[in-house]
Short mmCIF file of C-alpha atoms in Angstrom, two decimals:
data_model
loop_
_atom_site.label_atom_id
_atom_site.label_comp_id
_atom_site.label_asym_id
_atom_site.label_seq_id
_atom_site.Cartn_x
_atom_site.Cartn_y
_atom_site.Cartn_z
CA UNK F 1366 -64.34 22.35 6.00
CA UNK F 1367 -63.00 18.77 6.00
CA UNK F 1368 -60.23 17.39 8.17
CA UNK F 1369 -57.76 17.53 5.32
CA UNK F 1370 -58.61 21.15 4.58
CA UNK F 1371 -58.22 22.05 8.23
CA UNK F 1372 -54.90 20.29 8.37
CA UNK F 1373 -53.73 21.93 5.17
CA UNK F 1374 -54.73 25.33 6.55
CA UNK F 1375 -52.96 24.58 9.82
CA UNK F 1376 -49.82 23.52 7.91
CA UNK F 1377 -49.89 26.75 5.98
CA UNK F 1378 -50.26 28.81 9.14
CA UNK F 1379 -47.57 26.81 10.92
CA UNK F 1380 -45.10 27.41 8.08
CA UNK F 1381 -45.95 31.09 8.16
CA UNK F 1382 -45.27 31.25 11.87
CA UNK F 1383 -42.11 29.22 11.53
CA UNK F 1384 -40.58 31.40 8.84
CA UNK F 1385 -41.87 34.63 10.37
CA UNK F 1386 -40.43 33.96 13.80
CA UNK F 1387 -37.40 32.19 12.42
CA UNK F 1388 -36.23 35.23 10.49
CA UNK F 1389 -35.99 37.37 13.61
CA UNK F 1390 -33.63 37.18 16.52
CA UNK F 1391 -35.52 36.10 19.65
CA UNK F 1392 -35.20 39.54 21.19
CA UNK F 1393 -36.69 41.13 18.07
CA UNK F 1394 -39.92 39.15 18.16
CA UNK F 1395 -42.51 41.69 19.19
CA UNK F 1396 -44.82 41.21 22.13
CA UNK F 1397 -47.80 41.28 19.75
CA UNK F 1398 -46.31 38.53 17.61
CA UNK F 1399 -45.63 36.39 20.63
CA UNK F 1400 -49.15 36.92 21.90
CA UNK F 1401 -50.67 36.07 18.54
CA UNK F 1402 -48.47 33.01 18.22
CA UNK F 1403 -49.47 31.80 21.68
CA UNK F 1404 -53.15 32.37 20.92
CA UNK F 1405 -52.79 30.47 17.69
CA UNK F 1406 -51.12 27.55 19.47
CA UNK F 1407 -53.85 27.48 22.07
CA UNK F 1408 -56.57 27.39 19.46
CA UNK F 1409 -56.17 23.76 18.51
CA UNK F 1410 -53.98 20.72 19.06
CA UNK F 1411 -53.81 20.57 15.29
CA UNK F 1412 -51.86 23.84 15.32
CA UNK F 1413 -49.39 22.40 17.84
CA UNK F 1414 -49.07 19.22 15.79
CA UNK F 1415 -48.45 21.08 12.56
CA UNK F 1416 -45.86 23.32 14.16
CA UNK F 1417 -44.04 20.22 15.38
CA UNK F 1418 -44.30 18.69 11.92
CA UNK F 1419 -42.94 21.84 10.30
CA UNK F 1420 -40.15 21.84 12.86
CA UNK F 1421 -39.49 18.27 11.83
CA UNK F 1422 -39.23 19.34 8.19
CA UNK F 1423 -36.77 22.02 9.24
CA UNK F 1424 -34.81 19.45 11.17
CA UNK F 1425 -34.78 17.09 8.20
CA UNK F 1426 -33.43 19.87 5.97
CA UNK F 1427 -30.74 20.71 8.52
CA UNK F 1428 -29.61 17.11 8.56
CA UNK F 1429 -29.70 16.70 4.83
CA UNK F 1430 -26.22 16.05 3.49
CA UNK F 1431 -26.69 15.56 -0.22
CA UNK F 1432 -27.05 19.23 -1.17
CA UNK F 1433 -24.28 18.67 -3.73
CA UNK F 1434 -26.60 16.42 -5.66
CA UNK F 1435 -29.36 19.03 -5.72
CA UNK F 1436 -29.20 21.21 -8.77
CA UNK F 1437 -32.10 23.66 -8.89
CA UNK F 1438 -31.49 24.33 -12.60
CA UNK F 1439 -32.46 20.79 -13.50
CA UNK F 1440 -35.80 20.88 -11.72
CA UNK F 1441 -38.41 19.85 -14.25
CA UNK F 1442 -40.54 22.98 -13.94
CA UNK F 1443 -38.06 25.21 -15.67
CA UNK F 1444 -36.87 22.92 -18.39
CA UNK F 1445 -38.22 25.30 -20.97
CA UNK F 1446 -35.89 28.09 -19.87
CA UNK F 1447 -32.65 28.26 -21.78
CA UNK F 1448 -29.68 29.54 -19.83
CA UNK F 1449 -27.86 32.54 -21.22
CA UNK F 1450 -24.36 31.70 -22.40
CA UNK F 1451 -22.01 32.24 -19.51
CA UNK F 1452 -19.06 34.59 -19.80
CA UNK F 1453 -16.59 31.73 -19.38
CA UNK F 1454 -18.14 29.93 -22.34
CA UNK F 1455 -17.99 33.14 -24.33
CA UNK F 1456 -14.32 33.41 -23.43
CA UNK F 1457 -13.74 29.83 -24.55
CA UNK F 1458 -15.37 30.48 -27.87
CA UNK F 1459 -13.26 33.57 -28.36
CA UNK F 1460 -10.00 31.70 -29.01
CA UNK F 1461 -10.13 33.06 -32.53
CA UNK F 1462 -8.82 36.42 -31.43
CA UNK F 1463 -8.96 38.87 -28.55
CA UNK F 1464 -10.51 41.75 -30.49
CA UNK F 1465 -13.00 39.63 -32.27
CA UNK F 1466 -14.06 37.99 -29.02
CA UNK F 1467 -14.50 41.29 -27.28
CA UNK F 1468 -16.49 42.71 -30.15
CA UNK F 1469 -18.62 39.54 -30.43
CA UNK F 1470 -19.29 39.46 -26.67
CA UNK F 1471 -20.34 43.08 -26.62
CA UNK F 1472 -22.50 42.64 -29.66
CA UNK F 1473 -24.22 39.58 -28.22
CA UNK F 1474 -24.83 41.33 -24.96
CA UNK F 1475 -26.07 44.40 -26.77
CA UNK F 1476 -28.57 42.36 -28.79
CA UNK F 1477 -29.69 40.49 -25.68
CA UNK F 1478 -30.21 43.73 -23.78
CA UNK F 1479 -31.95 45.34 -26.73
CA UNK F 1480 -34.33 42.43 -27.25
CA UNK F 1481 -35.07 42.27 -23.52
CA UNK F 1482 -35.86 45.99 -23.50
CA UNK F 1483 -38.02 45.58 -26.60
CA UNK F 1484 -39.96 42.73 -25.02
CA UNK F 1485 -40.42 44.75 -21.84
CA UNK F 1486 -41.68 47.78 -23.75
CA UNK F 1487 -43.97 45.66 -25.95
CA UNK F 1488 -45.49 43.79 -23.00
CA UNK F 1489 -45.94 47.04 -21.07
CA UNK F 1490 -47.63 48.63 -24.05
CA UNK F 1491 -49.87 45.58 -24.50
CA UNK F 1492 -50.77 45.58 -20.82
CA UNK F 1493 -51.65 49.28 -20.96
CA UNK F 1494 -53.58 48.85 -24.17
CA UNK F 1495 -55.57 45.85 -22.94
CA UNK F 1496 -56.11 47.55 -19.59
CA UNK F 1497 -55.92 44.25 -17.69
CA UNK F 1498 -55.83 44.75 -13.95
CA UNK F 1499 -55.65 42.14 -11.27
CA UNK F 1500 -57.59 42.61 -8.05
CA UNK F 1501 -56.90 40.28 -5.16
CA UNK F 1502 -57.95 39.80 -1.57
CA UNK F 1503 -56.04 37.99 1.09
CA UNK F 1504 -57.36 35.82 3.87
CA UNK F 1505 -60.02 37.59 5.96
CA UNK F 1506 -59.86 40.57 3.64
CA UNK F 1507 -62.90 41.96 1.86
CA UNK F 1508 -62.73 44.62 -0.80
CA UNK F 1509 -65.16 46.77 -2.65
CA UNK F 1510 -63.75 48.03 -5.91
CA UNK F 1511 -65.31 50.48 -8.34
CA UNK F 1512 -64.34 49.54 -11.87
CA UNK F 1513 -63.66 51.97 -14.69
CA UNK F 1514 -67.23 51.69 -16.05
CA UNK F 1515 -68.79 52.43 -12.66
CA UNK F 1516 -69.59 48.78 -11.86
CA UNK F 1517 -68.89 47.77 -8.28
CA UNK F 1518 -67.28 44.49 -7.32
CA UNK F 1519 -67.33 43.11 -3.79
CA UNK F 1520 -64.57 40.58 -3.33
CA UNK F 1521 -64.85 37.89 -0.66
CA UNK F 1522 -61.64 36.82 1.12
CA UNK F 1523 -59.08 34.88 -0.91
CA UNK F 1524 -60.47 35.97 -4.22
CA UNK F 1525 -58.63 37.04 -7.35
CA UNK F 1526 -60.00 38.47 -10.54
CA UNK F 1527 -58.55 40.02 -13.64
CA UNK F 1528 -60.40 42.92 -15.20
CA UNK F 1529 -59.98 43.51 -18.91
CA UNK F 1530 -62.22 46.14 -20.44
CA UNK F 1531 -62.30 46.83 -24.15
CA UNK F 1532 -64.46 48.90 -26.47
CA UNK F 1533 -66.76 45.96 -27.18
CA UNK F 1534 -67.01 44.19 -23.90
CA UNK F 1535 -66.21 44.29 -20.23
CA UNK F 1536 -64.40 41.06 -19.50
CA UNK F 1537 -63.60 39.85 -16.00
CA UNK F 1538 -61.86 36.56 -15.20
CA UNK F 1539 -62.56 35.14 -11.76
CA UNK F 1540 -59.40 33.19 -11.02
CA UNK F 1541 -60.49 32.04 -7.60
CA UNK F 1542 -62.92 32.79 -4.80
CA UNK F 1543 -66.23 34.66 -4.76
CA UNK F 1544 -67.24 38.04 -6.02
CA UNK F 1545 -70.47 39.99 -6.17
CA UNK F 1546 -70.91 42.20 -9.21
CA UNK F 1547 -73.11 45.26 -9.25
CA UNK F 1548 -72.99 45.92 -12.97
CA UNK F 1549 -73.39 49.41 -14.39
CA UNK F 1550 -75.74 49.56 -17.37
CA UNK F 1551 -73.99 49.71 -20.73
CA UNK F 1552 -75.94 47.90 -23.45
CA UNK F 1553 -73.11 48.34 -25.97
CA UNK F 1554 -70.60 46.56 -23.80
CA UNK F 1555 -71.84 43.35 -22.16
CA UNK F 1556 -70.32 42.51 -18.83
CA UNK F 1557 -68.85 39.01 -18.98
CA UNK F 1558 -67.47 37.12 -16.04
CA UNK F 1559 -65.39 34.11 -16.94
CA UNK F 1560 -64.94 31.46 -14.24
CA UNK F 1561 -63.59 27.96 -14.87
CA UNK F 1562 -65.10 27.04 -18.21
CA UNK F 1563 -68.17 29.17 -17.78
CA UNK F 1564 -69.05 32.66 -18.98
CA UNK F 1565 -71.68 34.72 -17.20
CA UNK F 1566 -73.03 37.60 -19.26
CA UNK F 1567 -74.99 40.47 -17.82
CA UNK F 1568 -75.99 43.97 -18.75
CA UNK F 1569 -77.30 45.76 -15.68
CA UNK F 1570 -77.69 43.36 -12.80
CA UNK F 1571 -76.42 42.33 -9.43
CA UNK F 1572 -75.01 38.85 -9.35
CA UNK F 1573 -72.43 36.79 -7.54
CA UNK F 1574 -70.00 34.29 -9.00
CA UNK F 1575 -68.15 31.75 -6.93
CA UNK F 1576 -65.52 29.32 -8.05
CA UNK F 1577 -65.46 26.39 -5.66
CA UNK F 1578 -63.26 23.42 -6.57
CA UNK F 1579 -64.63 22.39 -9.97
CA UNK F 1580 -68.00 24.08 -9.48
CA UNK F 1581 -69.07 27.52 -10.57
CA UNK F 1582 -71.95 28.98 -8.59
CA UNK F 1583 -73.82 31.93 -10.02
CA UNK F 1584 -76.29 33.72 -7.78
CA UNK F 1585 -78.47 36.46 -9.21
CA UNK F 1586 -79.81 39.10 -6.92
CA UNK F 1587 -81.32 41.51 -9.44
CA UNK F 1588 -82.03 41.35 -13.16
CA UNK F 1589 -80.93 38.37 -15.20
CA UNK F 1590 -77.74 36.86 -16.56
CA UNK F 1591 -76.89 34.30 -19.21
CA UNK F 1592 -74.64 31.43 -18.19
CA UNK F 1593 -72.73 29.92 -21.07
CA UNK F 1594 -70.01 27.28 -21.18
CA UNK F 1595 -67.13 29.21 -22.65
CA UNK F 1596 -66.29 26.44 -25.16
CA UNK F 1597 -69.65 26.69 -26.88
CA UNK F 1598 -72.76 28.79 -26.99
CA UNK F 1599 -74.97 25.71 -27.41
CA UNK F 1600 -75.95 25.30 -23.81
CA UNK F 1601 -77.16 28.52 -22.41
CA UNK F 1602 -79.12 28.96 -19.29
CA UNK F 1603 -80.68 32.10 -17.98
CA UNK F 1604 -80.76 32.81 -14.36
CA UNK F 1605 -83.21 35.35 -13.04
CA UNK F 1606 -83.51 37.39 -9.89
CA UNK F 1607 -82.95 35.56 -6.64
CA UNK F 1608 -81.76 32.37 -8.21
CA UNK F 1609 -78.65 30.33 -7.90
CA UNK F 1610 -77.24 28.26 -10.67
CA UNK F 1611 -74.41 25.92 -10.10
CA UNK F 1612 -72.56 23.88 -12.66
CA UNK F 1613 -69.83 21.32 -12.38
CA UNK F 1614 -66.95 21.79 -14.71
CA UNK F 1615 -65.43 18.45 -13.87
CA UNK F 1616 -67.40 16.43 -16.39
CA UNK F 1617 -65.62 15.90 -19.65
CA UNK F 1618 -68.48 16.16 -22.13
CA UNK F 1619 -71.23 18.68 -22.26
CA UNK F 1620 -73.81 15.88 -22.20
CA UNK F 1621 -72.54 14.85 -18.78
CA UNK F 1622 -72.64 18.35 -17.57
CA UNK F 1623 -75.22 18.89 -14.92
CA UNK F 1624 -76.60 22.09 -13.72
CA UNK F 1625 -78.91 22.83 -10.92
CA UNK F 1626 -81.02 25.88 -11.01
CA UNK F 1627 -82.94 26.79 -7.97
CA UNK F 1628 -84.67 29.69 -6.45
CA UNK F 1629 -82.81 30.60 -3.35
CA UNK F 1630 -84.66 33.50 -1.91
CA UNK F 1631 -87.99 33.73 -3.73
CA UNK F 1632 -90.03 36.86 -3.49
CA UNK F 1633 -93.66 37.20 -4.40
CA UNK F 1634 -94.05 37.22 -8.16
CA UNK F 1635 -90.43 36.34 -8.93
CA UNK F 1636 -89.99 34.89 -12.38
CA UNK F 1637 -89.29 31.28 -13.20
CA UNK F 1638 -86.15 30.03 -14.80
CA UNK F 1639 -85.56 28.47 -18.12
CA UNK F 1640 -82.87 26.77 -20.03
CA UNK F 1641 -82.50 27.76 -23.62
CA UNK F 1642 -80.53 26.07 -26.36
CA UNK F 1643 -80.06 22.38 -27.08
CA UNK F 1644 -80.84 21.19 -23.63
CA UNK F 1645 -77.64 19.37 -22.92
CA UNK F 1646 -77.83 20.22 -19.27
CA UNK F 1647 -80.01 18.36 -16.85
CA UNK F 1648 -81.85 20.88 -14.84
CA UNK F 1649 -83.27 20.37 -11.47
CA UNK F 1650 -85.36 23.09 -9.95
CA UNK F 1651 -86.40 23.37 -6.39
CA UNK F 1652 -87.95 26.07 -4.38
CA UNK F 1653 -87.08 26.90 -0.85
CA UNK F 1654 -88.56 29.49 1.34
CA UNK F 1655 -86.10 31.44 3.39
CA UNK F 1656 -88.46 33.97 4.86
CA UNK F 1657 -87.59 37.61 4.36
CA UNK F 1658 -83.84 37.30 4.16
CA UNK F 1659 -82.35 39.56 1.62
CA UNK F 1660 -80.91 37.76 -1.36
CA UNK F 1661 -77.90 39.99 -1.46
CA UNK F 1662 -76.83 39.00 2.01
CA UNK F 1663 -77.17 35.38 1.06
CA UNK F 1664 -74.59 35.77 -1.65
CA UNK F 1665 -71.82 36.37 0.77
CA UNK F 1666 -72.70 34.51 3.92
CA UNK F 1667 -72.22 31.18 2.18
CA UNK F 1668 -75.68 29.77 2.87
CA UNK F 1669 -76.71 29.65 -0.72
CA UNK F 1670 -73.33 28.38 -1.83
CA UNK F 1671 -73.34 25.48 0.61
CA UNK F 1672 -76.77 24.41 -0.52
CA UNK F 1673 -76.05 24.35 -4.18
CA UNK F 1674 -72.54 23.10 -4.70
CA UNK F 1675 -73.13 19.34 -4.55
CA UNK F 1676 -73.47 18.82 -8.24
CA UNK F 1677 -71.63 16.61 -10.72
CA UNK D 49 -37.52 13.91 32.51
CA UNK D 50 -35.84 17.21 31.84
CA UNK D 51 -35.60 19.62 34.76
CA UNK D 52 -38.42 22.09 35.33
CA UNK D 53 -37.79 25.06 33.06
CA UNK D 54 -36.49 28.18 34.66
CA UNK D 55 -36.41 31.48 32.83
CA UNK D 56 -32.70 31.15 32.30
CA UNK D 57 -32.91 27.72 30.73
CA UNK D 58 -35.87 28.87 28.67
CA UNK D 59 -33.85 31.73 27.33
CA UNK D 60 -31.17 29.22 26.44
CA UNK D 61 -33.78 27.16 24.66
CA UNK D 62 -34.92 30.21 22.87
CA UNK D 63 -31.45 30.96 21.58
CA UNK D 64 -31.24 27.52 20.11
CA UNK D 65 -34.78 27.34 18.89
CA UNK D 66 -33.86 27.07 15.22
CA UNK D 67 -33.14 23.42 15.59
CA UNK D 68 -34.99 22.63 18.77
CA UNK D 69 -36.74 19.55 17.58
CA UNK D 70 -33.45 17.75 17.42
CA UNK D 71 -33.43 17.89 21.17
CA UNK D 72 -36.61 16.04 21.36
CA UNK D 73 -36.20 13.74 18.37
CA UNK D 74 -32.75 12.64 19.31
CA UNK D 75 -31.44 11.34 22.56
CA UNK D 76 -32.94 9.19 25.23
CA UNK D 77 -36.39 10.70 25.15
CA UNK D 78 -36.77 10.31 21.41
CA UNK D 79 -40.23 10.01 19.97
CA UNK D 80 -41.23 8.64 16.60
CA UNK D 81 -42.48 11.08 14.04
CA UNK D 82 -45.56 8.87 13.81
CA UNK D 83 -46.36 9.84 17.39
CA UNK D 84 -46.00 13.56 16.77
CA UNK D 85 -49.77 14.09 16.65
CA UNK D 86 -50.22 12.37 20.00
CA UNK D 87 -47.37 14.36 21.50
CA UNK D 88 -48.96 17.52 20.14
CA UNK D 89 -52.26 16.67 21.82
CA UNK D 90 -50.51 16.30 25.17
CA UNK D 91 -48.49 19.48 24.61
CA UNK D 92 -51.68 21.33 23.77
CA UNK D 93 -53.32 20.25 27.03
CA UNK D 94 -50.27 21.31 29.02
CA UNK D 95 -50.15 24.59 27.14
CA UNK D 96 -53.66 25.36 28.35
CA UNK D 97 -52.60 24.77 31.95
CA UNK D 98 -49.97 27.49 31.85
CA UNK D 99 -50.72 31.13 32.44
CA UNK D 100 -50.95 32.87 29.08
CA UNK D 101 -48.64 35.69 30.21
CA UNK D 102 -45.99 33.14 31.13
CA UNK D 103 -46.09 31.37 27.77
CA UNK D 104 -46.09 34.61 25.82
CA UNK D 105 -42.61 35.37 27.16
CA UNK D 106 -41.01 32.58 25.13
CA UNK D 107 -43.68 30.67 23.23
CA UNK D 108 -41.36 28.63 21.02
CA UNK D 109 -39.20 27.65 23.95
CA UNK D 110 -42.23 26.53 25.91
CA UNK D 111 -43.71 24.44 23.18
CA UNK D 112 -40.53 22.56 22.37
CA UNK D 113 -39.61 22.16 26.00
CA UNK D 114 -43.02 20.66 26.61
CA UNK D 115 -42.67 18.40 23.58
CA UNK D 116 -39.29 17.25 24.84
CA UNK D 117 -40.73 16.57 28.29
CA UNK D 118 -43.68 14.63 26.92
CA UNK D 119 -41.39 12.58 24.71
CA UNK D 120 -39.06 11.85 27.61
CA UNK D 121 -41.93 10.82 29.89
CA UNK D 122 -43.38 8.55 27.26
CA UNK D 123 -40.02 6.95 26.64
CA UNK D 124 -39.66 6.16 30.34
CA UNK D 125 -43.19 4.77 30.45
CA UNK D 126 -42.69 2.58 27.41
CA UNK D 127 -39.42 1.27 28.84
CA UNK D 128 -41.30 0.15 31.91
CA UNK D 129 -44.00 -1.43 29.84
CA UNK D 130 -41.58 -3.61 27.89
CA UNK D 131 -41.34 -7.20 28.95
CA UNK D 132 -37.92 -7.85 30.44
CA UNK D 133 -37.13 -11.06 28.66
CA UNK D 134 -33.64 -11.91 27.45
CA UNK D 135 -34.82 -12.56 23.90
CA UNK D 136 -35.97 -8.93 23.64
CA UNK D 137 -32.54 -7.63 24.52
CA UNK D 138 -30.97 -8.47 21.17
CA UNK D 139 -33.61 -6.58 19.26
CA UNK D 140 -33.23 -3.64 21.58
CA UNK D 141 -29.48 -3.53 21.05
CA UNK D 142 -29.88 -3.89 17.30
CA UNK D 143 -32.07 -0.84 17.10
CA UNK D 144 -30.65 2.22 15.44
CA UNK D 145 -30.95 5.49 17.24
CA UNK D 146 -33.15 8.03 15.55
CA UNK D 147 -30.10 10.09 14.68
CA UNK D 148 -28.58 7.12 12.83
CA UNK D 149 -31.86 6.52 11.08
CA UNK D 150 -31.97 10.13 10.05
CA UNK D 151 -28.50 9.83 8.60
CA UNK D 152 -29.29 6.59 6.82
CA UNK D 153 -29.16 6.56 3.07
CA UNK D 154 -32.84 5.72 2.83
CA UNK D 155 -33.87 8.85 4.68
CA UNK D 156 -31.33 11.03 2.90
CA UNK D 157 -32.65 9.78 -0.43
CA UNK D 158 -36.19 10.39 0.73
CA UNK D 159 -35.39 13.98 1.70
CA UNK D 160 -33.69 14.42 -1.66
CA UNK D 161 -36.74 13.08 -3.44
CA UNK D 162 -39.00 15.46 -1.50
CA UNK D 163 -36.75 18.42 -2.30
CA UNK D 164 -37.00 17.34 -5.95
CA UNK D 165 -40.72 18.15 -5.87
CA UNK D 166 -40.00 21.83 -5.20
CA UNK D 167 -39.85 24.33 -8.02
CA UNK D 168 -36.41 25.45 -9.19
CA UNK D 169 -36.62 28.76 -7.34
CA UNK D 170 -37.88 27.22 -4.10
CA UNK D 171 -35.16 24.63 -4.35
CA UNK D 172 -32.47 27.27 -4.92
CA UNK D 173 -33.68 29.29 -1.94
CA UNK D 174 -33.82 26.33 0.42
CA UNK D 175 -30.40 25.17 -0.77
CA UNK D 176 -28.79 28.57 -0.23
CA UNK D 177 -30.25 28.74 3.26
CA UNK D 178 -29.34 25.28 4.45
CA UNK D 179 -26.15 24.65 2.50
CA UNK D 180 -24.53 28.06 2.56
CA UNK D 181 -26.30 29.38 5.64
CA UNK D 182 -27.49 32.56 3.95
CA UNK D 183 -30.19 34.59 5.61
CA UNK D 184 -33.39 35.35 3.73
CA UNK D 185 -32.26 38.91 3.02
CA UNK D 186 -28.95 37.64 1.64
CA UNK D 187 -30.77 35.10 -0.53
CA UNK D 188 -33.01 37.85 -1.88
CA UNK D 189 -29.91 39.87 -2.84
CA UNK D 190 -28.13 36.90 -4.35
CA UNK D 191 -31.06 35.81 -6.51
CA UNK D 192 -32.31 39.31 -7.29
CA UNK D 193 -35.68 38.66 -5.69
CA UNK D 194 -37.70 40.67 -3.22
CA UNK D 195 -37.51 39.53 0.41
CA UNK D 196 -41.27 38.96 0.31
CA UNK D 197 -40.89 36.45 -2.54
CA UNK D 198 -38.13 34.63 -0.67
CA UNK D 199 -40.30 34.52 2.44
CA UNK D 200 -43.29 33.19 0.50
CA UNK D 201 -41.19 30.57 -1.27
CA UNK D 202 -39.89 29.40 2.07
CA UNK D 203 -43.42 28.99 3.33
CA UNK D 204 -44.50 27.13 0.22
CA UNK D 205 -41.44 24.88 0.34
CA UNK D 206 -42.07 23.94 3.96
CA UNK D 207 -45.73 23.21 3.25
CA UNK D 208 -44.81 21.05 0.26
CA UNK D 209 -42.10 19.20 2.16
CA UNK D 210 -44.45 18.69 5.09
CA UNK D 211 -46.85 16.92 2.74
CA UNK D 212 -44.17 15.05 0.85
CA UNK D 213 -42.03 13.92 3.75
CA UNK D 214 -44.70 13.01 6.25
CA UNK D 215 -45.59 9.40 5.57
CA UNK D 216 -42.48 8.28 3.78
CA UNK D 217 -40.10 9.56 6.38
CA UNK D 218 -42.25 8.25 9.17
CA UNK D 219 -42.13 4.89 7.47
CA UNK D 220 -38.36 5.05 7.41
CA UNK D 221 -38.18 5.97 11.06
CA UNK D 222 -40.63 3.23 11.98
CA UNK D 223 -38.61 0.79 9.99
CA UNK D 224 -35.61 1.49 12.13
CA UNK D 225 -37.55 1.01 15.31
CA UNK D 226 -39.91 -1.86 14.72
#
């Protein structure tokens, strides 16, 4: 982890401590919290520095005097949201007549409420129908989840994925982090993991997918998977047992796209690897002997990931 | 240097801990924001010297008290290091205090710019807290959000502002002092 990452992490933790302790009266801060906070402070000078910096931010906000000029509604992010007509404006428009205004206001509100309810029902129905579920892990949290088809997913900390199973396929989107998939066999419904701009397709295998910055790292423990850029089927690489494939999604054209396929934990008689399709990816293959370590352990302890992510 | 902290004065510190940095940023023992990392290093070393049980009683109070002490000590030291020549006096007198610098238009504009980088919801939450003095629970009620969302937005806002304000504001403070 680089200095910037460490500092960013320390900032995040400092803000968490600041808001957590700041919301409670001093007497209400539990002994455990105080102990944890002290331990955290004693871990690194960086933690102390970031706490002081966050305190400085707080101080700056307390001294800020131009709150009048701050209008949250005009922040750029929400420019696409149209404000509902306010009641005062409705009243202004209703100069034509009291009864008419009242009727119009009610009608407008009724239609607004009805359309909102309709949208809510429709989106709920769609969500139920598509069966999309989001599974997330927090920092230092690991989860093992059994999916509806019997596949098992092990989620590393700070990982999020969206599961969307249909009649024709089992589709999982890895939004961030690392996950190991133990896929249940179902030839009629391929198991597809989408990460970045890459699709990984498997039928009955064990494989891990990690999304790290712009890189997608696929590590296969058992069986084989097909790795396809989601934009096109032209470049397709197959990764076999005990192999790691990593691809950079940062490059703009497929020709620039580089992939590295290597055997991470070779066993006697393990198969080679091949790239099928139009060969737009440059493939570099290396072999490394890691003794008798189990490939499955390697998926989650980060050794394989660290060795294979410097691509592109 | 500030007097050695007793439990009573620490408790007092603790009560005022929501804006404790003002104590150490403003006043005679003021330290530049640019020096915060160095101050933190010194505070960290002192923190290790204390008994853990003692610090755990009032951790925030300890850390800011230490920061204030370090800042005050450094200010005294730097005063002694300065050459006592008459031509330096004018520049010393012309210096703004940190409080004045903080209130200067440049810094106010800079804070405003940094707040502008927040999302609308984060901005609304921070504004309600600092302008109207609402608690996080009250903000959650007012905006129809869950307290957890308010809490998370606070954290995100502080992280963003920490990144946004850091260099620019330091520059402004340095400008007033160099």
